[in-house]
mmCIF file of C-alpha atoms in Angstrom:
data_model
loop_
_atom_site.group_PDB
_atom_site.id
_atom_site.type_symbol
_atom_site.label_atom_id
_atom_site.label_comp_id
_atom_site.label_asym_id
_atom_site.label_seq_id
_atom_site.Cartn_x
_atom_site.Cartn_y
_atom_site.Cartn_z
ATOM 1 C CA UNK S 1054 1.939 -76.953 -6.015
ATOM 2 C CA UNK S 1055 5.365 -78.548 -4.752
ATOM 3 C CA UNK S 1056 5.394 -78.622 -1.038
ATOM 4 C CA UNK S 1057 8.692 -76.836 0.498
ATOM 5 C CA UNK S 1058 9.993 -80.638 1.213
ATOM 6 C CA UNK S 1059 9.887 -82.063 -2.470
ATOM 7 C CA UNK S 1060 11.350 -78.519 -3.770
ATOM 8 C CA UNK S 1061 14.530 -78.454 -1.044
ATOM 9 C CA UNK S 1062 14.635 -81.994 -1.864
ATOM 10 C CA UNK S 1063 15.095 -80.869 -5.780
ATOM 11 C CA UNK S 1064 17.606 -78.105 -4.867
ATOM 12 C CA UNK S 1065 19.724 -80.967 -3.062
ATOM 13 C CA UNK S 1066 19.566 -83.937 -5.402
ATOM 14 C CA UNK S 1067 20.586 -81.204 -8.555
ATOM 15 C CA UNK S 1068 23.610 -80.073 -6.000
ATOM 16 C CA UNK S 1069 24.575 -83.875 -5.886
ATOM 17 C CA UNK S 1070 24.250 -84.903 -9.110
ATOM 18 C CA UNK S 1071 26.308 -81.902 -10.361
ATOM 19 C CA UNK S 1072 29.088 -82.579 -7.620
ATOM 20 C CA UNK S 1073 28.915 -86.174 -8.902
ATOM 21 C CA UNK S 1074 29.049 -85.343 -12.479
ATOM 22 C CA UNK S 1075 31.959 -83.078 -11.735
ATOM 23 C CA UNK S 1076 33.780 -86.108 -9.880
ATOM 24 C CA UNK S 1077 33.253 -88.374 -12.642
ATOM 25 C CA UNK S 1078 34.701 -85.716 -15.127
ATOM 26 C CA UNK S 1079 37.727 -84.294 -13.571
ATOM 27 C CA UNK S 1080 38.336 -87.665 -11.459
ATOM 28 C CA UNK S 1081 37.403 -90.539 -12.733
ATOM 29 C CA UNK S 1082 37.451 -89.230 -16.503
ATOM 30 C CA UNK S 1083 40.234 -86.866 -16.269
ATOM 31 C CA UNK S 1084 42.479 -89.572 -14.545
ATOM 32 C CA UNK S 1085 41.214 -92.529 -16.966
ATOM 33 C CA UNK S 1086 40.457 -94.236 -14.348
ATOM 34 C CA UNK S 1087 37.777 -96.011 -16.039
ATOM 35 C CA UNK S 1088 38.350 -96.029 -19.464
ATOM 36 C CA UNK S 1089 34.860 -97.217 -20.577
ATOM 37 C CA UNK S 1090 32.789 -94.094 -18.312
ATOM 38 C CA UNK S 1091 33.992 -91.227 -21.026
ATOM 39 C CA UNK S 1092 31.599 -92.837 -24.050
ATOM 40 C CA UNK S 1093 28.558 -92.443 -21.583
ATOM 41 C CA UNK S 1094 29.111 -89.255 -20.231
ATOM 42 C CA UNK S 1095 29.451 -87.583 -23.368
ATOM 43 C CA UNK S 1096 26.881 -89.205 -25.285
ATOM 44 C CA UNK S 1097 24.287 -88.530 -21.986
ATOM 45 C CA UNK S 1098 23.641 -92.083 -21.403
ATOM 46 C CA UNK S 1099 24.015 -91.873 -17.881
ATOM 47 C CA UNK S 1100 20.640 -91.991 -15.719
ATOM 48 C CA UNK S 1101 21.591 -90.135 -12.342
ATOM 49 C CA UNK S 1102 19.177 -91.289 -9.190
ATOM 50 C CA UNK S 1103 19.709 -89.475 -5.997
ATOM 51 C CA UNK S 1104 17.857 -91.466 -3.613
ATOM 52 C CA UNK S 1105 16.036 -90.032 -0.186
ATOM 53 C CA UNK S 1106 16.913 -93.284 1.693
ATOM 54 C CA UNK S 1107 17.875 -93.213 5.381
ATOM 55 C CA UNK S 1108 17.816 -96.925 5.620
ATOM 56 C CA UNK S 1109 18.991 -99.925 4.218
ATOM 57 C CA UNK S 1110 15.089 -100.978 3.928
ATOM 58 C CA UNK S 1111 14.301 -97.853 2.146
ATOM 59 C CA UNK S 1112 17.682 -98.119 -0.287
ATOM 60 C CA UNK S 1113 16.754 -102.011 -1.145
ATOM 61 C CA UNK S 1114 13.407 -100.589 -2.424
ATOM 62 C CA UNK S 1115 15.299 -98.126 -4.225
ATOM 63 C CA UNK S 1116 17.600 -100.416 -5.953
ATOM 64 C CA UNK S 1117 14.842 -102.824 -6.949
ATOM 65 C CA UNK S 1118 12.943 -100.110 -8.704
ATOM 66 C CA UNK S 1119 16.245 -99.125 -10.825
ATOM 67 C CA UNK S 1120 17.222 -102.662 -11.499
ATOM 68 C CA UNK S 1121 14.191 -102.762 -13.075
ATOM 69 C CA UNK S 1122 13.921 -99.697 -15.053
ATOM 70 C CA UNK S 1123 17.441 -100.184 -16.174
ATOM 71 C CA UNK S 1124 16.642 -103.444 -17.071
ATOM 72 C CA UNK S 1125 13.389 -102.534 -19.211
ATOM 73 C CA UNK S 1126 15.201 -98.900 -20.804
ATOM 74 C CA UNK S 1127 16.726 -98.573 -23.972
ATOM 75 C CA UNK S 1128 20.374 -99.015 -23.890
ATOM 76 C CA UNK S 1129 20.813 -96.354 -26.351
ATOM 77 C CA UNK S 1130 18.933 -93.842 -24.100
ATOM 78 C CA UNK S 1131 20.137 -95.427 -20.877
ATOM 79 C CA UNK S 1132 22.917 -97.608 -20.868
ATOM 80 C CA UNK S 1133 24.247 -97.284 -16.855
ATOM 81 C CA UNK S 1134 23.052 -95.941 -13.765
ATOM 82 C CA UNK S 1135 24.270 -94.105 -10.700
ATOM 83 C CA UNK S 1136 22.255 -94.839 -7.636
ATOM 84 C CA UNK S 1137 23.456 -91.794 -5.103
ATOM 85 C CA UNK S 1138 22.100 -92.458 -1.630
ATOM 86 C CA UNK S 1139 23.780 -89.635 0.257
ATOM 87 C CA UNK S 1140 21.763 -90.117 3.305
ATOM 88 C CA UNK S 1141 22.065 -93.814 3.431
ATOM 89 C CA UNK S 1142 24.909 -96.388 4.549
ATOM 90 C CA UNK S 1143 26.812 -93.669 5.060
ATOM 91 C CA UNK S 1144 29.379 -95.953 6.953
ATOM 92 C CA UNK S 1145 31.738 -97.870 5.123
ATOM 93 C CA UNK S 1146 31.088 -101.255 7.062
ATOM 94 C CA UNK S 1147 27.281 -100.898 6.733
ATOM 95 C CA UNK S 1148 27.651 -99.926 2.535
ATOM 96 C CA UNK S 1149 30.263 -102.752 2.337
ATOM 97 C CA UNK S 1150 27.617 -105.330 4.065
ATOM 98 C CA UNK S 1151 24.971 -103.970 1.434
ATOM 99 C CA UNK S 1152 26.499 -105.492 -0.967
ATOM 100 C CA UNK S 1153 25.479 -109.143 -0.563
ATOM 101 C CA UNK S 1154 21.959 -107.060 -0.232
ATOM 102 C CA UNK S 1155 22.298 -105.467 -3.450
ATOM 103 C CA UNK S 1156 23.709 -108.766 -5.663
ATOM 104 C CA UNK S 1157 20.912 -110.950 -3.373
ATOM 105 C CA UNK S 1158 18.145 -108.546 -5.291
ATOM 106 C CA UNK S 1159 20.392 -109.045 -8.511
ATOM 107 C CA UNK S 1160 19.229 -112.955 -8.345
ATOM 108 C CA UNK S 1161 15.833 -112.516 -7.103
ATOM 109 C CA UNK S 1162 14.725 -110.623 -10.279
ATOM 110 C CA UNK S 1163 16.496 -113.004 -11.932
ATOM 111 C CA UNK S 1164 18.919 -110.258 -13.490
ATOM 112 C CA UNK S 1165 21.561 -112.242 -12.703
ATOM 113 C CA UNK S 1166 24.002 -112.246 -16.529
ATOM 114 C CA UNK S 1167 22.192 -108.901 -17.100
ATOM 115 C CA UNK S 1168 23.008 -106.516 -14.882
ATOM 116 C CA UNK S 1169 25.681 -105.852 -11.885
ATOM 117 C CA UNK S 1170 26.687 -103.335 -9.166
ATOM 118 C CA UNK S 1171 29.733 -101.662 -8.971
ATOM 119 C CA UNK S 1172 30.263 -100.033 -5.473
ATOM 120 C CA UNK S 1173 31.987 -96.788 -5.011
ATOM 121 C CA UNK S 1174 31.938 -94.383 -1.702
ATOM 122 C CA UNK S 1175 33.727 -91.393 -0.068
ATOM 123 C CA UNK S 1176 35.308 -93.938 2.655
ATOM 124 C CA UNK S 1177 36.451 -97.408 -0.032
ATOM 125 C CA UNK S 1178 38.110 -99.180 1.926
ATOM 126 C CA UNK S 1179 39.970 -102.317 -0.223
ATOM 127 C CA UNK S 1180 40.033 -105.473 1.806
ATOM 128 C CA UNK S 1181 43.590 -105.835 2.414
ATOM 129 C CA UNK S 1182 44.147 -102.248 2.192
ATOM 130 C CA UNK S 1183 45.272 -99.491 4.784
ATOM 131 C CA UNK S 1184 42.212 -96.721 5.775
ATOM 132 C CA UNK S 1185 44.454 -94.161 4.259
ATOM 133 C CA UNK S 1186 46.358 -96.088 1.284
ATOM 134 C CA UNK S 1187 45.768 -94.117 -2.095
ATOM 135 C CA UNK S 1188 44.870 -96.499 -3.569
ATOM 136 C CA UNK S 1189 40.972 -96.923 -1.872
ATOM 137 C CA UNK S 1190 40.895 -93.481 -3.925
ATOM 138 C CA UNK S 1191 39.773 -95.419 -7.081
ATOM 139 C CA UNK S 1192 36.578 -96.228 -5.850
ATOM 140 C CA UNK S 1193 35.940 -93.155 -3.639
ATOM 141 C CA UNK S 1194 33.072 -91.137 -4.678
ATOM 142 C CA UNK S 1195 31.873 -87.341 -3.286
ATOM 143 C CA UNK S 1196 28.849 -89.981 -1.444
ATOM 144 C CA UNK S 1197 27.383 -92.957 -1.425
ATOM 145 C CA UNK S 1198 27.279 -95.072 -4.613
ATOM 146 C CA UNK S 1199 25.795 -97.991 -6.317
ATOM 147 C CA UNK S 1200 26.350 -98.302 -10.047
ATOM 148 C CA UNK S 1201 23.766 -100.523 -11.928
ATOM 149 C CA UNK S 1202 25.656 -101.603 -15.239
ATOM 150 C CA UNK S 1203 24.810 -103.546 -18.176
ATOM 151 C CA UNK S 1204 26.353 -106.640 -18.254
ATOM 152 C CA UNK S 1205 26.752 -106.276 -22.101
ATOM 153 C CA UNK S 1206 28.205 -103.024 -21.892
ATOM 154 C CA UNK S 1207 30.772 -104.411 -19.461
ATOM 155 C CA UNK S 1208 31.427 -107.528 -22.221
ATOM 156 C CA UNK S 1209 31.598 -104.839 -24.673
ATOM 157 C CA UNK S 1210 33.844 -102.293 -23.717
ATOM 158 C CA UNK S 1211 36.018 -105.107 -22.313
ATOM 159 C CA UNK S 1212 36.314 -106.233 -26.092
ATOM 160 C CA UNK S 1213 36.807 -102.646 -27.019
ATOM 161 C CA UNK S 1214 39.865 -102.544 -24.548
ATOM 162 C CA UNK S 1215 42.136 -105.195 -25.116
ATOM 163 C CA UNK S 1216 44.366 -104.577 -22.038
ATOM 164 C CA UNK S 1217 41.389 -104.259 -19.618
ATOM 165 C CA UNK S 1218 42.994 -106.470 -17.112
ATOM 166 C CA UNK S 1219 45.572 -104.015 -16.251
ATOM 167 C CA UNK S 1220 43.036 -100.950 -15.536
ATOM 168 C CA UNK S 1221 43.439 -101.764 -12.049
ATOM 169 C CA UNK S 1222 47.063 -101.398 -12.027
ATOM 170 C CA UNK S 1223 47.448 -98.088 -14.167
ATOM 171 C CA UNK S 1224 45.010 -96.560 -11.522
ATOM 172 C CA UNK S 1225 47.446 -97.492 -8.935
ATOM 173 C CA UNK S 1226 50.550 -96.140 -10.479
ATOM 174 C CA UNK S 1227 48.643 -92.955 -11.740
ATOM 175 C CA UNK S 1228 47.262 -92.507 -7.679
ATOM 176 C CA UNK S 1229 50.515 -93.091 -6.626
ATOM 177 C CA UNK S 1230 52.142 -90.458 -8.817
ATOM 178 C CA UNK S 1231 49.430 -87.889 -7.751
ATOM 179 C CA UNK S 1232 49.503 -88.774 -4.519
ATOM 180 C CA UNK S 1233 46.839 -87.775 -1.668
ATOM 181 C CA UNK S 1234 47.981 -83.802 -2.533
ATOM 182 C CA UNK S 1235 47.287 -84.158 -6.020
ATOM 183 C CA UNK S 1236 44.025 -86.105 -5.437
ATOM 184 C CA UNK S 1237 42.660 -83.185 -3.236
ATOM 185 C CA UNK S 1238 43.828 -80.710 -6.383
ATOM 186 C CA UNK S 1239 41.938 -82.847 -8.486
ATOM 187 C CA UNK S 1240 38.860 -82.487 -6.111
ATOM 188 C CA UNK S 1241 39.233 -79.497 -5.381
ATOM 189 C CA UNK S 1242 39.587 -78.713 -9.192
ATOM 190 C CA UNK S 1243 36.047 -80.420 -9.144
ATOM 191 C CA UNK S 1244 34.195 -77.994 -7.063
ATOM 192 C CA UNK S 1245 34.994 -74.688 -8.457
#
């Protein structure tokens, strides 16, 4: 029998991965904002992980665990995955700082060539960017985020998209068209 914990617990992770699967489809799909996510999505090859972390401690342990699995899983079955701590590093200084944490455990398991984390968070903050420029929207997720990718896949869809280099810069002039308005819309679009 489930205990009343591990069932709210359930309720809440299923709420976060659908808000998160909603962001990725109406955002970060639905803008092309990453032009490699759409293959994934559709074809289910995303492994969702809401963590219970509170700490950084408990979030490290986390991360290990899913660098590992991801490393040891079929790509065909499971070729990325979305580490959502929404009770963890919910700061933007403290998530930014658990980065070196996060590539440090990358090199201790040796995965170093294999796999990578991409960091994404409901406060991105660029480094030479203001708090509220639109353009921190590109990495600004509905919580928390560390995404374990395949460094293959990464090679791969880089090959696939010959003009990868300017991602970065169609993101900005598609934010900048939108605009903060239109980026709320596009939430907002997201949660209904």
């Amino acid at each position: 029998m489930k205990t009343a914990t591990t069932s709210d617990h359930e309720v809440f992770s299923s709420e976060v991965i659908a808000h998160t699967k909603l962001w990725l489809e109406r955002a970060v799909i639905g803008l092309n904002l990453c032009p490699f996510v759409k293959a994934v999505f559709i074809k289910n090859q995303i492994r969702y992980v809401v963590s219970s972390a509170e700490t950084a401690e408990e979030l490290l342990a986390d991360l290990v665990r899913e660098l590992n699995y991801l490393q040891e899983a079929d790509p065909e079955k499971t070729d990325t995955t979305l580490l959502i701590h929404p009770d963890a590093l919910r700061d933007f200084l403290d998530y930014n700082d658990f980065l070196d944490v996060a590539d440090a455990a990358i090199e201790e398991l040796d995965l170093e060539g294999e796999l990578q984390v991409a960091s994404f968070h409901p406060d991105y903050q660029f480094a030479d960017a203001a708090i509220g420029d639109i353009g921190n929207y590109t990495n600004r997720s509905p919580y928390p985020t560390l995404h374990l990718l395949r460094e293959s896949s990464v090679e791969r869809a880089v090959d696939a998209f010959p003009e990868a280099s300017d991602i970065f810069n169609k993101n900005m002039q598609t934010l900048n068209r939108l605009g903060l308005d239109g980026w709320k819309r596009v939430l907002q679009q997201s949660e209904d």
